[in-house]
Coordinates of C-alpha atoms in Angstrom, one line a residue:
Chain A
X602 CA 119.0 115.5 162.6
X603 CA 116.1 117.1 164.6
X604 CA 114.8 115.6 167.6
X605 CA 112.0 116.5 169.9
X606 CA 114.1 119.0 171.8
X607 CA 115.0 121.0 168.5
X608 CA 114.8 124.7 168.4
X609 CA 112.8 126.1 165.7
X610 CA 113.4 128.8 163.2
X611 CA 111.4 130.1 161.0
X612 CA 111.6 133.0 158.1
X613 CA 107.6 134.5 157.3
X614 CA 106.8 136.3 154.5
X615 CA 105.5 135.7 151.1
X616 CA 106.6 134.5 148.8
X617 CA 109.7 133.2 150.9
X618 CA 111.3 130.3 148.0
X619 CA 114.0 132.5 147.0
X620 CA 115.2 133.2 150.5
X621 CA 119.0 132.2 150.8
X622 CA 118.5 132.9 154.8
X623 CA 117.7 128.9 155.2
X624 CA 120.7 128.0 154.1
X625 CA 122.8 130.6 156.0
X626 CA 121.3 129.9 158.9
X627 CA 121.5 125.9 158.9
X628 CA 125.2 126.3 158.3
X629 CA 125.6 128.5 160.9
X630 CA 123.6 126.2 163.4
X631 CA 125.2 123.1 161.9
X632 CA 129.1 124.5 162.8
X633 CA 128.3 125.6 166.2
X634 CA 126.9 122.5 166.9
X635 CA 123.3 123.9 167.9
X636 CA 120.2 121.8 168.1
X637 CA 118.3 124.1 166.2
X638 CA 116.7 124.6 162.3
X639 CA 115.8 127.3 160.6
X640 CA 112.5 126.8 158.1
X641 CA 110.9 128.8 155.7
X642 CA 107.0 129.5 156.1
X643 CA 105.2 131.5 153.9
X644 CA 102.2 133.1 155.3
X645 CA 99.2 135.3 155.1
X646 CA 99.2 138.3 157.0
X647 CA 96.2 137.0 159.4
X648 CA 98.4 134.2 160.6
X649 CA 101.4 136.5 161.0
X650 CA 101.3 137.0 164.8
X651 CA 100.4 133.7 166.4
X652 CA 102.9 132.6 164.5
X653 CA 105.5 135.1 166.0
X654 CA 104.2 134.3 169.1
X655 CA 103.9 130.4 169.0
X656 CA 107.6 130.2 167.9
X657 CA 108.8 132.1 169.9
X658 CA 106.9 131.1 173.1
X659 CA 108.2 127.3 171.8
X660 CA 111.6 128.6 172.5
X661 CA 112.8 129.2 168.5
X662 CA 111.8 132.7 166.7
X663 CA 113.0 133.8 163.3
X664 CA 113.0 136.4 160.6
X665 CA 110.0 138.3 158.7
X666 CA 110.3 139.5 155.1
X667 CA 108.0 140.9 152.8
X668 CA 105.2 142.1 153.1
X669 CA 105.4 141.5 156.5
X670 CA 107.8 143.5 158.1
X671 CA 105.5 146.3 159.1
X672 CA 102.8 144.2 160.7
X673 CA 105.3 142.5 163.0
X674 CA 106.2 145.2 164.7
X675 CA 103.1 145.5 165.9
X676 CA 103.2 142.2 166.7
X677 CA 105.5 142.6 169.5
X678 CA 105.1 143.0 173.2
X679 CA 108.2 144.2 173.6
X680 CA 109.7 145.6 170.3
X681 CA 113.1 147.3 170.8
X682 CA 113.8 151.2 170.3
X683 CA 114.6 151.0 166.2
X684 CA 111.7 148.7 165.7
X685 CA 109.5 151.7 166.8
X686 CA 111.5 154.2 165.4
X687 CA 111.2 152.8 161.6
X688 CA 107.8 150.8 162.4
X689 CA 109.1 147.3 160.9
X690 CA 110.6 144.2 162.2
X691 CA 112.8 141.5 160.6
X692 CA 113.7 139.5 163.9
X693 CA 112.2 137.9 166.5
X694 CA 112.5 135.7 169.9
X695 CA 111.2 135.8 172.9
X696 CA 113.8 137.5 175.7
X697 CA 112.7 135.0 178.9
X698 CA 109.3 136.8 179.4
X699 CA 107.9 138.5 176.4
X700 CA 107.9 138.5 172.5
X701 CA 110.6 140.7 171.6
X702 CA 112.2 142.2 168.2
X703 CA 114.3 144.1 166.0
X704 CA 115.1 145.5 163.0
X705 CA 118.4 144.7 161.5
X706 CA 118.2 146.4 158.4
X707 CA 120.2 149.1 159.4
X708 CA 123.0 146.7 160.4
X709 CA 123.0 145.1 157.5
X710 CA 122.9 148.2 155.4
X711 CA 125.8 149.7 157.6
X712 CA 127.9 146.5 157.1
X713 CA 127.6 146.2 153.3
X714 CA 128.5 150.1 153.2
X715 CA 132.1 149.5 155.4
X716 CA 132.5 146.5 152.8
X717 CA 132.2 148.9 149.5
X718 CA 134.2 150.9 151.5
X719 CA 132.4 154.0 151.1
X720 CA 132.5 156.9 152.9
X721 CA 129.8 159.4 151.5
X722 CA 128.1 162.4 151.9
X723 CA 125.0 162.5 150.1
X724 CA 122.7 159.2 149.9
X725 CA 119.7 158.8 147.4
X726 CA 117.4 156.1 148.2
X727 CA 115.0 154.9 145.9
X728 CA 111.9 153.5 147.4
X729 CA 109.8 154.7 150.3
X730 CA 109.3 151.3 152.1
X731 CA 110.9 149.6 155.5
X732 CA 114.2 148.9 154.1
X733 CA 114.2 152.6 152.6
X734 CA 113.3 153.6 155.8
X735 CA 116.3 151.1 157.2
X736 CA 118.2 153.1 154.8
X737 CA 117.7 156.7 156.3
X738 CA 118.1 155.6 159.7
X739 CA 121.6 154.6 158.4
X740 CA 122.3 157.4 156.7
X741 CA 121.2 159.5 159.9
X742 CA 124.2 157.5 161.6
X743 CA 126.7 157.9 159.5
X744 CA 125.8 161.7 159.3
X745 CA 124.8 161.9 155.4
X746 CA 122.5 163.9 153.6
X747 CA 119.9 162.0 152.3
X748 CA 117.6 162.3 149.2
X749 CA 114.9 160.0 147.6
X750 CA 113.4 158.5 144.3
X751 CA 110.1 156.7 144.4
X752 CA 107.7 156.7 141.4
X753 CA 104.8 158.6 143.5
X754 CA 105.1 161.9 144.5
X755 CA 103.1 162.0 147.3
X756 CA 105.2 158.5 149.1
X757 CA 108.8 160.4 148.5
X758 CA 107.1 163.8 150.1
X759 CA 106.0 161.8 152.9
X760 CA 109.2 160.2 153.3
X761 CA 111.1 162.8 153.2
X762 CA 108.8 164.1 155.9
X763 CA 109.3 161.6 158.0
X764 CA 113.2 161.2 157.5
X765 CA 113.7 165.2 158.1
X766 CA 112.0 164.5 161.3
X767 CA 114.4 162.3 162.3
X768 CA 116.9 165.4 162.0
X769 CA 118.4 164.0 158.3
X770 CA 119.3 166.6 156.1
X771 CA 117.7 166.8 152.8
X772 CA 119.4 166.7 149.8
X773 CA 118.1 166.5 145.7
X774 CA 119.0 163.5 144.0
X775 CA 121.3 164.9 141.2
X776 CA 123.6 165.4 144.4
X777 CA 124.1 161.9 145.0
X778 CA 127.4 160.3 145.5
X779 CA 125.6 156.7 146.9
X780 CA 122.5 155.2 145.2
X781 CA 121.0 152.6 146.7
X782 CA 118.3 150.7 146.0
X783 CA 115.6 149.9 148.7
X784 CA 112.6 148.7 146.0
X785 CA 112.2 145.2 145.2
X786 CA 112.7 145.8 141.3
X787 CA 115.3 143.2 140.6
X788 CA 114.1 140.5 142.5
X789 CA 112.0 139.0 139.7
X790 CA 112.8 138.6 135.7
X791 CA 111.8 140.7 133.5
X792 CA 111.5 143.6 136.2
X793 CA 112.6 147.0 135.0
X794 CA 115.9 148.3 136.6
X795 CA 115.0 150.7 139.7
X796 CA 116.9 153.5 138.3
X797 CA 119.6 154.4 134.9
X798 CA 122.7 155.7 135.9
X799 CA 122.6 159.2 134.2
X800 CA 120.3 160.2 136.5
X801 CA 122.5 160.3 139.3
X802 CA 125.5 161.5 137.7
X803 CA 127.6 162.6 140.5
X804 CA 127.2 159.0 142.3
X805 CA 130.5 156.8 142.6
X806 CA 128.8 154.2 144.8
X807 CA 126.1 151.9 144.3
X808 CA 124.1 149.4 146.8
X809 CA 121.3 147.0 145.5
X810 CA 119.6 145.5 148.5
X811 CA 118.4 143.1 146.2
X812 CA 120.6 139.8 145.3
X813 CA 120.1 137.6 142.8
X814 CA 122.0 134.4 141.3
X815 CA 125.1 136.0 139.7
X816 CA 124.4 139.7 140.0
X817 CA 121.2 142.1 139.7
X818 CA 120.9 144.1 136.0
X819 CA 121.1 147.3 138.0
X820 CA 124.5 146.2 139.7
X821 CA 125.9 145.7 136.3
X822 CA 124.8 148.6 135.0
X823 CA 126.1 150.8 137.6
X824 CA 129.2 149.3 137.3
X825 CA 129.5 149.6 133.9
X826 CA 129.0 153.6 134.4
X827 CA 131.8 153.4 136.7
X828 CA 131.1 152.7 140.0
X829 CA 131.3 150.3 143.1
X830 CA 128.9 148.6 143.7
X831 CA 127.1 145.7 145.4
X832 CA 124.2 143.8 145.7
X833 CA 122.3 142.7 148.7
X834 CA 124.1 139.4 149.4
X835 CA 126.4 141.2 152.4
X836 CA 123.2 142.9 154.0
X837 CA 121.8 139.5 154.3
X838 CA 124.5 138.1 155.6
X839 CA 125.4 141.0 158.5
X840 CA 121.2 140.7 159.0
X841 CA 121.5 137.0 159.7
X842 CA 124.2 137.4 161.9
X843 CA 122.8 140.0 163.7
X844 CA 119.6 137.7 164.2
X845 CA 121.4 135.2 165.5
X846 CA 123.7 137.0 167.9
X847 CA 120.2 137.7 169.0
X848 CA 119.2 133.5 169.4
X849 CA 122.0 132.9 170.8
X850 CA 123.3 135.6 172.6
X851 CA 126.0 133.5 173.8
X852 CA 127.0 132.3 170.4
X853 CA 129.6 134.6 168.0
X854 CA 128.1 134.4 164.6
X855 CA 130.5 132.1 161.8
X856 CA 130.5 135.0 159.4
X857 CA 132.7 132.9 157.3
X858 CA 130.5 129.9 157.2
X859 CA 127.9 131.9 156.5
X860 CA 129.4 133.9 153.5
X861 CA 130.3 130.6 152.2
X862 CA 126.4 129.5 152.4
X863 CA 125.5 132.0 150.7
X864 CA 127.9 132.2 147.7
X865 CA 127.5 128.4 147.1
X866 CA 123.5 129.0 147.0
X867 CA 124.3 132.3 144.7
X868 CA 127.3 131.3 142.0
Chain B
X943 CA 120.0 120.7 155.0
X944 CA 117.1 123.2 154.3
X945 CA 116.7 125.8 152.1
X946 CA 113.2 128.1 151.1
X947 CA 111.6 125.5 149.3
X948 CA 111.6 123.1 152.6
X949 CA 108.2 121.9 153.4
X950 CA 107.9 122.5 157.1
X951 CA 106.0 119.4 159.1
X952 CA 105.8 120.1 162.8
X953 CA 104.4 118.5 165.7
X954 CA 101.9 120.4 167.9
X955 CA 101.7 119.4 171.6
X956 CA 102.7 120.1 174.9
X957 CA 105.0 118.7 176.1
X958 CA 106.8 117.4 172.7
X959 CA 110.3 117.2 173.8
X960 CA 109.9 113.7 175.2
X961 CA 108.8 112.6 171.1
X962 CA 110.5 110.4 168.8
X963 CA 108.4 111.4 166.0
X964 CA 111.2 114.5 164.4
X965 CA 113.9 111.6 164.6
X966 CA 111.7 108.6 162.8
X967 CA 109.8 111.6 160.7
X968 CA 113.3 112.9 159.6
X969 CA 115.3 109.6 159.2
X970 CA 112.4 108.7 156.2
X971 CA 112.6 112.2 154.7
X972 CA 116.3 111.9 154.2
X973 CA 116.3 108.1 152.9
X974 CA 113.7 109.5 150.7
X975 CA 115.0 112.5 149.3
X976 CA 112.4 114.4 150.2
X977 CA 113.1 118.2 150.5
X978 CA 111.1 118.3 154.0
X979 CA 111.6 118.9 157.7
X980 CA 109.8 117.8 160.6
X981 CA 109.9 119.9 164.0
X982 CA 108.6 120.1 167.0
X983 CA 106.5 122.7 168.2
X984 CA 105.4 123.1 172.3
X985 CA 102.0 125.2 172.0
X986 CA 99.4 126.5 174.0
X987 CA 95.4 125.5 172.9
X988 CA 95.2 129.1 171.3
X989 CA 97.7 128.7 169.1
X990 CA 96.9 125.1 167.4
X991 CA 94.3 126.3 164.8
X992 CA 96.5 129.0 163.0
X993 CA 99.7 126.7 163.4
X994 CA 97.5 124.4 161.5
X995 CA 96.3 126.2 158.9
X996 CA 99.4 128.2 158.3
X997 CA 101.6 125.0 157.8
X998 CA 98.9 123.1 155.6
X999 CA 99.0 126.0 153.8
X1000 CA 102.3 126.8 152.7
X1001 CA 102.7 123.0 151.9
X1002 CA 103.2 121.2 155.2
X1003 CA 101.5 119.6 157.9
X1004 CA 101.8 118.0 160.8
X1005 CA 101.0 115.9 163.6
X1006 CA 99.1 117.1 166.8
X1007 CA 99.4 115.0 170.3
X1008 CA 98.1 115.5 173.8
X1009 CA 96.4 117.7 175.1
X1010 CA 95.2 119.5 171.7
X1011 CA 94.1 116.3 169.5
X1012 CA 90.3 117.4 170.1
X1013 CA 90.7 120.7 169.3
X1014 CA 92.6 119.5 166.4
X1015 CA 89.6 117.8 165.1
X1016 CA 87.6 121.2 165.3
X1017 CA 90.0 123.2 163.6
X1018 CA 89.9 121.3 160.3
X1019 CA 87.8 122.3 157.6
X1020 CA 87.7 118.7 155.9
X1021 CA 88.0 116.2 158.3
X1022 CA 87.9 112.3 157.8
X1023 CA 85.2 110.0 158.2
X1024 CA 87.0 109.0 161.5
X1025 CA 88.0 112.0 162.9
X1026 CA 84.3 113.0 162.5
X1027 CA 83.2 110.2 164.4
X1028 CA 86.4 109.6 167.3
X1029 CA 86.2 113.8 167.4
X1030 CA 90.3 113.5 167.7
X1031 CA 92.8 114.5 165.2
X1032 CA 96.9 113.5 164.9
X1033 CA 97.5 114.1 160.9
X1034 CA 97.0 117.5 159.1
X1035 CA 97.7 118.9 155.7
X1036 CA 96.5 120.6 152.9
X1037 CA 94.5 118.6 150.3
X1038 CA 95.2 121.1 147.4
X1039 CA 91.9 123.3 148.7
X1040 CA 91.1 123.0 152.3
X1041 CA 92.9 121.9 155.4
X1042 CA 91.9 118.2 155.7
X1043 CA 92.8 115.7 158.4
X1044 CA 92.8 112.4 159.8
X1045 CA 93.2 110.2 163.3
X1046 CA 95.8 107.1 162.7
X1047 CA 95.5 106.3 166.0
X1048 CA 93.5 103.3 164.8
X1049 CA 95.8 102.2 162.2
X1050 CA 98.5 102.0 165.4
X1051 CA 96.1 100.0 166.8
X1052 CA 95.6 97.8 164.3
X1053 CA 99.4 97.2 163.6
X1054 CA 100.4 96.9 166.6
X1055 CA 97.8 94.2 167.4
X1056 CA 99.1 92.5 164.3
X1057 CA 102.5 92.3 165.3
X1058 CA 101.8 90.7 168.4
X1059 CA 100.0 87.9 166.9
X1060 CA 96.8 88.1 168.8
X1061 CA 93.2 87.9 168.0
X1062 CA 91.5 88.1 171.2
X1063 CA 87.9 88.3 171.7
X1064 CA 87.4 90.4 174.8
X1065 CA 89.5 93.9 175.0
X1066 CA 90.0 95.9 178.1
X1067 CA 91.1 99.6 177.2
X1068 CA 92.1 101.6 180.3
X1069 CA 91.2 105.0 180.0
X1070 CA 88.9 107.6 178.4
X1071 CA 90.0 109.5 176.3
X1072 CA 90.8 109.8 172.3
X1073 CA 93.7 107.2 172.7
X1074 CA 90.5 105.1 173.6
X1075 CA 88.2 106.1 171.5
X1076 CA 90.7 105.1 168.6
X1077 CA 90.9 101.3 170.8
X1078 CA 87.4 101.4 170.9
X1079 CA 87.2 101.8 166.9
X1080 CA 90.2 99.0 166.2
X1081 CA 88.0 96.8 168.5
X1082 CA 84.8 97.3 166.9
X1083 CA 86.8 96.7 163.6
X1084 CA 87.9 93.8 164.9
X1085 CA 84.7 92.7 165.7
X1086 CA 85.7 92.3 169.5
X1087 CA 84.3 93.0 173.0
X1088 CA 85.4 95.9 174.8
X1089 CA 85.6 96.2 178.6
X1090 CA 86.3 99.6 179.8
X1091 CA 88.9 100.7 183.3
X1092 CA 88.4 104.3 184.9
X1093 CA 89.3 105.9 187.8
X1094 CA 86.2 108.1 187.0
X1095 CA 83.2 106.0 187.1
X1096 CA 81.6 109.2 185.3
X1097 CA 83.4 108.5 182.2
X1098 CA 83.5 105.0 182.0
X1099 CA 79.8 104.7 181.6
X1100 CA 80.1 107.7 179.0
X1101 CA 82.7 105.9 177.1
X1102 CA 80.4 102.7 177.6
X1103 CA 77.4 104.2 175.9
X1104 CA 79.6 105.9 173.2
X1105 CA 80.7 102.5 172.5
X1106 CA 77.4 101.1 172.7
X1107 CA 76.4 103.7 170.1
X1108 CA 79.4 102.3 167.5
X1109 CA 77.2 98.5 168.0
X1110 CA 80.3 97.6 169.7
X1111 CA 79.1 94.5 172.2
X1112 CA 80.2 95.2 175.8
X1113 CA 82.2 93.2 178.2
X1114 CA 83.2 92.7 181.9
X1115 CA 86.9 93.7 182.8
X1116 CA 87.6 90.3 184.4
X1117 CA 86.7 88.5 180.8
X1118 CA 89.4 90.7 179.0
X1119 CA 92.1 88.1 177.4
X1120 CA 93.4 91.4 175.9
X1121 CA 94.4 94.8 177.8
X1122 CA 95.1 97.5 176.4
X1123 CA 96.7 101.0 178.1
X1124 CA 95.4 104.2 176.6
X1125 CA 96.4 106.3 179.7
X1126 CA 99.5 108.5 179.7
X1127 CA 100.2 107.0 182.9
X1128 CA 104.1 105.3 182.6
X1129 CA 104.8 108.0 180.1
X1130 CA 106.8 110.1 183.6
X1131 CA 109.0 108.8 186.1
X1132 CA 107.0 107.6 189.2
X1133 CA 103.6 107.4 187.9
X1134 CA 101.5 104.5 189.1
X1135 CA 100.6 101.8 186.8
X1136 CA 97.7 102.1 184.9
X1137 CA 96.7 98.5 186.5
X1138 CA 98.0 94.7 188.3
X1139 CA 98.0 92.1 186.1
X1140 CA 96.1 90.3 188.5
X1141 CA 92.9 92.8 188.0
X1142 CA 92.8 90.8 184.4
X1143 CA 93.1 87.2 185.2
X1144 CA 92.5 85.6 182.1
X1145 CA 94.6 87.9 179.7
X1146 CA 97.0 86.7 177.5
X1147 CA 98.2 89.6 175.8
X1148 CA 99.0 93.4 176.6
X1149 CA 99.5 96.5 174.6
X1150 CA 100.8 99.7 176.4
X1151 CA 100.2 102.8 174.2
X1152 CA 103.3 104.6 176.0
X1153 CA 106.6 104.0 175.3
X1154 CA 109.6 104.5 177.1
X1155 CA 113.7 104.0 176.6
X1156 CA 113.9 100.5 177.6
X1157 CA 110.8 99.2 178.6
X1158 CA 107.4 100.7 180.1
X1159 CA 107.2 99.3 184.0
X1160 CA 103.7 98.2 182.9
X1161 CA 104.6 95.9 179.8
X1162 CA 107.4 94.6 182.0
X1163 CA 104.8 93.9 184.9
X1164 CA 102.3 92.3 182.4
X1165 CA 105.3 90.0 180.8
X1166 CA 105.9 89.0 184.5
X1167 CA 102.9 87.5 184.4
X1168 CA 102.8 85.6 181.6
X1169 CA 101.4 87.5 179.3
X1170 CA 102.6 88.6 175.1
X1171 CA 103.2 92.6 175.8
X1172 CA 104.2 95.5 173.5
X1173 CA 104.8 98.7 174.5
X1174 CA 103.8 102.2 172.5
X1175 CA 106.9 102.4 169.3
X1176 CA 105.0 99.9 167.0
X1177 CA 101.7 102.4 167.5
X1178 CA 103.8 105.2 167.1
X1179 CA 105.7 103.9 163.7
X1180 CA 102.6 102.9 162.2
X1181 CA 100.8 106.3 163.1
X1182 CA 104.0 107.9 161.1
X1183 CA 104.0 105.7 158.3
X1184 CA 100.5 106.6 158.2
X1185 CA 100.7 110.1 158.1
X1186 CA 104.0 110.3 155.7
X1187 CA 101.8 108.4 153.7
X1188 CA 99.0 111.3 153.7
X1189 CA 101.5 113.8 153.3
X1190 CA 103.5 112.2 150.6
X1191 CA 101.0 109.7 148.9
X1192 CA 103.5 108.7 145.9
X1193 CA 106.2 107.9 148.7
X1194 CA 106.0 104.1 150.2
X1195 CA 107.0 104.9 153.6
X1196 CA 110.1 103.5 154.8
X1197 CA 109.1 101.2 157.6
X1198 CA 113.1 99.7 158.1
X1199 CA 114.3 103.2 158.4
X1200 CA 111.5 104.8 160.5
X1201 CA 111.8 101.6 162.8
X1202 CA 116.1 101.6 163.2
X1203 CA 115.8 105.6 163.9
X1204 CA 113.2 104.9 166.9
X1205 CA 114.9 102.1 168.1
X1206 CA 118.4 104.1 168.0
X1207 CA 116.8 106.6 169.7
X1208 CA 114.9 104.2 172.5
X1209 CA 117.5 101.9 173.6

């Protein structure tokens, strides 16, 4: 039960409903016994960094989704060295003096790729966003070539751009042996799948960073061409661990727990 | 346990942690199955407009205490009749197109005065500020005298005319058969008291606005001398039965509940 004392959480974005991170995050707090709660807030962009900064300050912080990921990292005082790299934020606290963050996209993406178990050499990414952007800085670390599909032209040219700056090498999509999906297309009914399977015909792997009750269309159909693959419910769940490592620094996150959250929210 | 549908109530004030609102405001949520939180949140001035509008918003609300109820009242874009004419502010939420609020300070009042049993006459309120300017209003409702106690003879006569102004009649402090404390004063270890009983000679009752574990040193001094004395909870329970009522008008707010969770957490 909250008191006056309580610590407070919050995930902003919009439309933030769907978000399993409440739940994860409450069971997390609950088993280690943490007087803290974790709240959704969906918010418009204007109010985005008093917010950040009023939570924080209060001694809580949180997570930002969609669409607001890019504005909060310039939100920050103090943003860390891959929030300025990729230009989003997802986490944020303040660190004793100043309102700090990160982006744990690429931790999450890392951690759902050692759970397919995939070792590959040449990534496609579809989408040109912050979480395709998470993507690429992945890839960069795990040494893969990296190609991408986006439906305009001039957003995958500029991508790739930017991600050959970082010192990624290029690759074209039919190369692929990992697809992974950084658009939101999944998310809501009706949406069209982000990609068909014969168009990356060399892939064996597949990642949706989307998640959905049961599993997205485009997991099943990649799976039905073959392939492993997974949807975004284990790069939430390495994210919101890695947010809260970042709470409570002192606190080892209850992946288990967590997991469990999260499948009863899901199945 | 939350999830991304929670509406997200928070308190805005600094300091909160010493408030038993989050336990009393939770206790009714939960007996009520509401899917709703209530947190506190510390803030500076700057940051109490956009918390406001931001939680009305996305389907919340609030309460706001010292120092930031007048700026509360500014920030709104519908206020009440009262907060219009107290210029103070405790209640905000979203009235389906604007952010509306309202001052329950008077309703404490009011309740609290009930549950005493007395209908005095003659009120002395010490203090100035919008704690008194909601005593001033429960007295003019009344249809009572009001006597006012400052340190800051500046004030007093302020507070005197902008009673005068409300057609409230105005009294001598040694007439007062009722006192009432609308200073914070009690509210921290080794504050003075806000007055001797013998300043008040022919008072018969006393109502303290603060409320402490136990007993406020000033009730305790009051009942010394003779006199019917409350301190603060029954203000404070009927400002949150208030509010939960604005919040969540189909909901009858649970006044058993509300009342065992502040006492669990006073004494």
């Amino acid at each position: 039960m909250q008191g006056g004392r309580t610590r407070v959480f919050a995930l902003l974005g919009d439309p933030v409903a769907h978000s399993l991170s409440p739940a994860i995050q409450n069971a997390a707090f609950r088993v280690l016994g943490l007087d803290a709660v974790y709240v959704p807030l969906r918010c418009v962009p204007a109010h985005v960094p008093v917010l950040m900064a009023a939570l924080a300050e209060a001694g809580g912080g949180g997570n930002v989704t969609v669409p607001h990921k890019h504005l909060a990292a310039t939100a920050l005082t103090r943003p860390s060295e891959r929030v300025r790299a990729l230009g989003t934020c997802n986490t944020f606290w303040w660190d004793g003096s100043a309102l700090t963050g990160e982006s744990t996209d690429v931790e999450g993406v890392q951690a759902a790729l050692r759970r397919l178990e995939v070792d590959l050499e040449t990534w496609l990414v579809i989408g040109t966003g912050g979480s395709a952007r998470a993507v690429a800085e992945a890839a960069r670390l795990a040494g893969a070539r990296l190609a991408v599909s986006s439906r305009d032209p001039g957003r995958a040219a500029a991508f790739l751009a930017w991600a050959g700056g970082l010192g990624i090498e290029i690759a074209g999509a039919d190369d692929a042996t990992l697809v992974i999906n950084a658009t939101p297309l999944g998310m809501k009914e009706g949406d069209p799948v982000p990609s068909r399977a014969e168009t990356t015909p060399r892939a064996v792997a597949a990642l949706d960073l989307v998640y959905q009750r049961g599993e997205t269309p485009w997991v099943r159909l990649q799976r039905e061409a073959g392939r492993r693959a997974a949807d975004g419910r284990e790069v939430l769940l390495a994210q919101g661990a890695a947010a809260l490592s970042r709470w409570f620094p002192k606190q080892t996150p209850p992946l288990d727990v967590m997991r469990a959250a999260l499948h009863a929210a899901l199945d």
